[in-house]
GROMACS .gro file of C-alpha atoms in nm:
model
  166
    1TYR     CA    1  -1.180   1.535   3.702
    2GLY     CA    2  -0.980   1.307   3.917
    3ASP     CA    3  -0.941   1.162   4.267
    4SER     CA    4  -0.761   1.293   4.576
    5GLY     CA    5  -0.405   1.255   4.453
    6TYR     CA    6  -0.466   1.344   4.086
    7ALA     CA    7  -0.622   1.611   3.883
    8TYR     CA    8  -0.711   1.579   3.499
    9VAL     CA    9  -0.801   1.849   3.259
   10ARG     CA   10  -0.875   1.806   2.887
   11GLN     CA   11  -0.773   2.101   2.669
   12ARG     CA   12  -0.945   2.153   2.335
   13TYR     CA   13  -0.821   2.385   2.071
   14ILE     CA   14  -1.043   2.457   1.768
   15CYS     CA   15  -0.913   2.606   1.450
   16ALA     CA   16  -1.169   2.699   1.183
   17THR     CA   17  -0.906   2.808   0.938
   18VAL     CA   18  -0.746   2.456   0.906
   19ALA     CA   19  -1.025   2.233   0.774
   20ASN     CA   20  -1.233   2.290   1.097
   21GLY     CA   21  -0.964   2.117   1.298
   22THR     CA   22  -1.009   2.027   1.664
   23TRP     CA   23  -0.718   1.909   1.862
   24GLU     CA   24  -0.739   1.794   2.227
   25ARG     CA   25  -0.460   1.696   2.483
   26ASP     CA   26  -0.488   1.571   2.850
   27ILE     CA   27  -0.314   1.749   3.130
   28ALA     CA   28  -0.257   1.567   3.454
   29ARG     CA   29  -0.157   1.719   3.780
   30ASN     CA   30  -0.016   1.467   4.037
   31ASN     CA   31   0.067   1.515   4.398
   32VAL     CA   32   0.366   1.309   4.500
   33ASP     CA   33   0.489   1.362   4.863
   34GLY     CA   34   0.339   1.700   4.874
   35VAL     CA   35   0.469   1.826   4.537
   36TRP     CA   36   0.238   1.901   4.252
   37THR     CA   37   0.365   1.820   3.898
   38TRP     CA   38   0.207   1.883   3.569
   39THR     CA   39   0.222   1.636   3.272
   40TYR     CA   40   0.107   1.750   2.933
   41GLY     CA   41  -0.012   1.501   2.683
   42ALA     CA   42   0.050   1.532   2.302
   43TRP     CA   43  -0.205   1.717   2.108
   44VAL     CA   44  -0.419   1.481   1.898
   45VAL     CA   45  -0.680   1.535   1.637
   46SER     CA   46  -1.022   1.471   1.779
   47GLY     CA   47  -1.241   1.589   1.502
   48ARG     CA   48  -1.224   1.746   1.160
   49ALA     CA   49  -1.359   1.680   0.824
   50THR     CA   50  -1.301   1.812   0.481
   51SER     CA   51  -1.490   1.775   0.155
   52TRP     CA   52  -1.317   1.591  -0.137
   53ARG     CA   53  -1.008   1.799  -0.253
   54ASP     CA   54  -0.882   1.745  -0.605
   55LEU     CA   55  -0.511   1.654  -0.672
   56THR     CA   56  -0.332   1.783  -0.990
   57ILE     CA   57  -0.248   1.480  -1.218
   58ALA     CA   58   0.109   1.445  -1.336
   59SER     CA   59   0.177   1.498  -1.708
   60SER     CA   60   0.241   1.113  -1.763
   61PHE     CA   61  -0.093   1.024  -1.651
   62SER     CA   62  -0.469   1.128  -1.708
   63ALA     CA   63  -0.794   1.041  -1.545
   64TYR     CA   64  -0.932   0.713  -1.664
   65SER     CA   65  -1.191   0.789  -1.927
   66ASN     CA   66  -1.147   1.151  -1.836
   67ALA     CA   67  -1.432   1.117  -1.589
   68GLN     CA   68  -1.437   1.370  -1.318
   69ALA     CA   69  -1.518   1.082  -1.073
   70ASN     CA   70  -1.187   0.929  -1.157
   71MET     CA   71  -0.979   1.226  -1.065
   72PRO     CA   72  -0.736   1.179  -0.778
   73LYS     CA   73  -0.887   1.324  -0.470
   74TYR     CA   74  -0.840   1.313  -0.084
   75LYS     CA   75  -1.059   1.375   0.210
   76VAL     CA   76  -1.004   1.390   0.583
   77SER     CA   77  -1.221   1.264   0.852
   78GLY     CA   78  -1.099   1.288   1.203
   79SER     CA   79  -0.742   1.146   1.205
   80MET     CA   80  -0.797   0.953   0.897
   81VAL     CA   81  -0.709   1.058   0.525
   82ASN     CA   82  -0.855   0.873   0.247
   83VAL     CA   83  -0.704   0.905  -0.104
   84ARG     CA   84  -0.878   0.771  -0.427
   85GLY     CA   85  -0.878   0.794  -0.790
   86ILE     CA   86  -0.842   0.598  -1.120
   87LEU     CA   87  -0.570   0.705  -1.353
   88THR     CA   88  -0.424   0.568  -1.683
   89PRO     CA   89  -0.092   0.632  -1.857
   90VAL     CA   90  -0.072   0.899  -2.135
   91GLU     CA   91   0.174   0.669  -2.304
   92ALA     CA   92   0.268   0.307  -2.261
   93ILE     CA   93   0.497   0.283  -1.981
   94THR     CA   94   0.700   0.019  -1.790
   95LEU     CA   95   0.710   0.072  -1.404
   96GLY     CA   96   0.987  -0.104  -1.220
   97THR     CA   97   1.132   0.009  -0.896
   98THR     CA   98   1.160   0.377  -0.999
   99LEU     CA   99   0.885   0.592  -0.856
  100VAL     CA  100   0.695   0.773  -1.138
  101PRO     CA  101   0.483   1.076  -1.030
  102LEU     CA  102   0.113   1.026  -1.045
  103THR     CA  103   0.024   1.376  -0.920
  104SER     CA  104   0.212   1.715  -0.947
  105GLY     CA  105  -0.037   1.858  -0.684
  106ALA     CA  106   0.023   1.758  -0.326
  107ILE     CA  107  -0.202   1.673  -0.027
  108GLU     CA  108  -0.214   1.974   0.209
  109SER     CA  109   0.073   1.975   0.455
  110ALA     CA  110  -0.143   1.931   0.773
  111PHE     CA  111  -0.287   1.597   0.618
  112ARG     CA  112   0.040   1.438   0.481
  113PRO     CA  113   0.169   1.110   0.616
  114GLU     CA  114   0.443   1.141   0.873
  115ILE     CA  115   0.652   0.869   0.700
  116GLU     CA  116   0.651   0.743   0.335
  117SER     CA  117   0.348   0.504   0.280
  118THR     CA  118   0.334   0.243   0.022
  119PHE     CA  119   0.017   0.054  -0.073
  120VAL     CA  120  -0.051  -0.242  -0.306
  121CYS     CA  121  -0.328  -0.159  -0.562
  122GLN     CA  122  -0.507  -0.332  -0.839
  123GLY     CA  123  -0.433  -0.270  -1.193
  124SER     CA  124  -0.584  -0.404  -1.514
  125GLY     CA  125  -0.666  -0.767  -1.521
  126ILE     CA  126  -0.440  -0.946  -1.270
  127ASN     CA  127  -0.168  -0.684  -1.275
  128ARG     CA  128  -0.086  -0.513  -0.941
  129TRP     CA  129   0.112  -0.198  -0.873
  130THR     CA  130   0.235   0.005  -0.586
  131LEU     CA  131   0.113   0.355  -0.480
  132THR     CA  132   0.350   0.562  -0.264
  133ILE     CA  133   0.250   0.868  -0.085
  134LYS     CA  134   0.563   1.074   0.021
  135THR     CA  135   0.591   1.302   0.300
  136ASP     CA  136   0.572   1.584   0.051
  137GLY     CA  137   0.206   1.484  -0.024
  138LYS     CA  138   0.263   1.363  -0.374
  139LEU     CA  139   0.155   1.040  -0.505
  140TYR     CA  140   0.394   0.794  -0.716
  141ALA     CA  141   0.345   0.479  -0.899
  142SER     CA  142   0.588   0.176  -0.928
  143ARG     CA  143   0.611  -0.201  -0.990
  144TYR     CA  144   0.318  -0.251  -1.246
  145GLY     CA  145   0.286  -0.625  -1.320
  146THR     CA  146   0.219  -0.978  -1.177
  147ASN     CA  147   0.564  -1.128  -1.100
  148ALA     CA  148   0.772  -0.876  -1.292
  149SER     CA  149   0.722  -0.536  -1.428
  150VAL     CA  150   0.546  -0.516  -1.773
  151GLU     CA  151   0.435  -0.245  -2.005
  152ALA     CA  152   0.120  -0.067  -1.884
  153PRO     CA  153  -0.074   0.034  -2.206
  154THR     CA  154  -0.263   0.362  -2.233
  155ASN     CA  155  -0.586   0.188  -2.135
  156ALA     CA  156  -0.450   0.040  -1.805
  157TRP     CA  157  -0.619   0.101  -1.482
  158PHE     CA  158  -0.423   0.251  -1.201
  159THR     CA  159  -0.699   0.240  -0.942
  160PHE     CA  160  -0.654   0.321  -0.579
  161ASN     CA  161  -0.842   0.378  -0.277
  162VAL     CA  162  -0.637   0.396   0.037
  163THR     CA  163  -0.642   0.544   0.392
  164TYR     CA  164  -0.378   0.628   0.629
  165ALA     CA  165  -0.364   0.795   0.989
  166ILE     CA  166  -0.242   1.138   1.062
   0.00000   0.00000   0.00000
């Protein structure tokens, strides 16, 4: 499509082997002083979806009440990744600024964040904690407490439901 000096093409690539991925990019052809040039846009995700995929919990945590619904999971919808779960420490633990692994399994490489992403999440009572998703696709916990780090007991909630763009 286009007008007299420009021509645009939208290119689509569909890959059924990577979570039914669909990528698109625009290609523009521009005529400047009788010279045609091509400009290729970046590939962007235009549509894909996955079912919920389980993440393996690290040895220092377990699913809260061992319910399957509390297992850490992630799901992709278009260019957004949703990560959710409710975990609890296996032993009482004090989380300061050091990152403690929540998962030993990782988010699939195609769906990992480009940069390390940190989210503030709700803990038990008025406690908060930070969830960090690293570029290796693993989840980490730190800073459990209100104003200072406190000991998180074995029945503490580490609940999370976060979304990031890919």
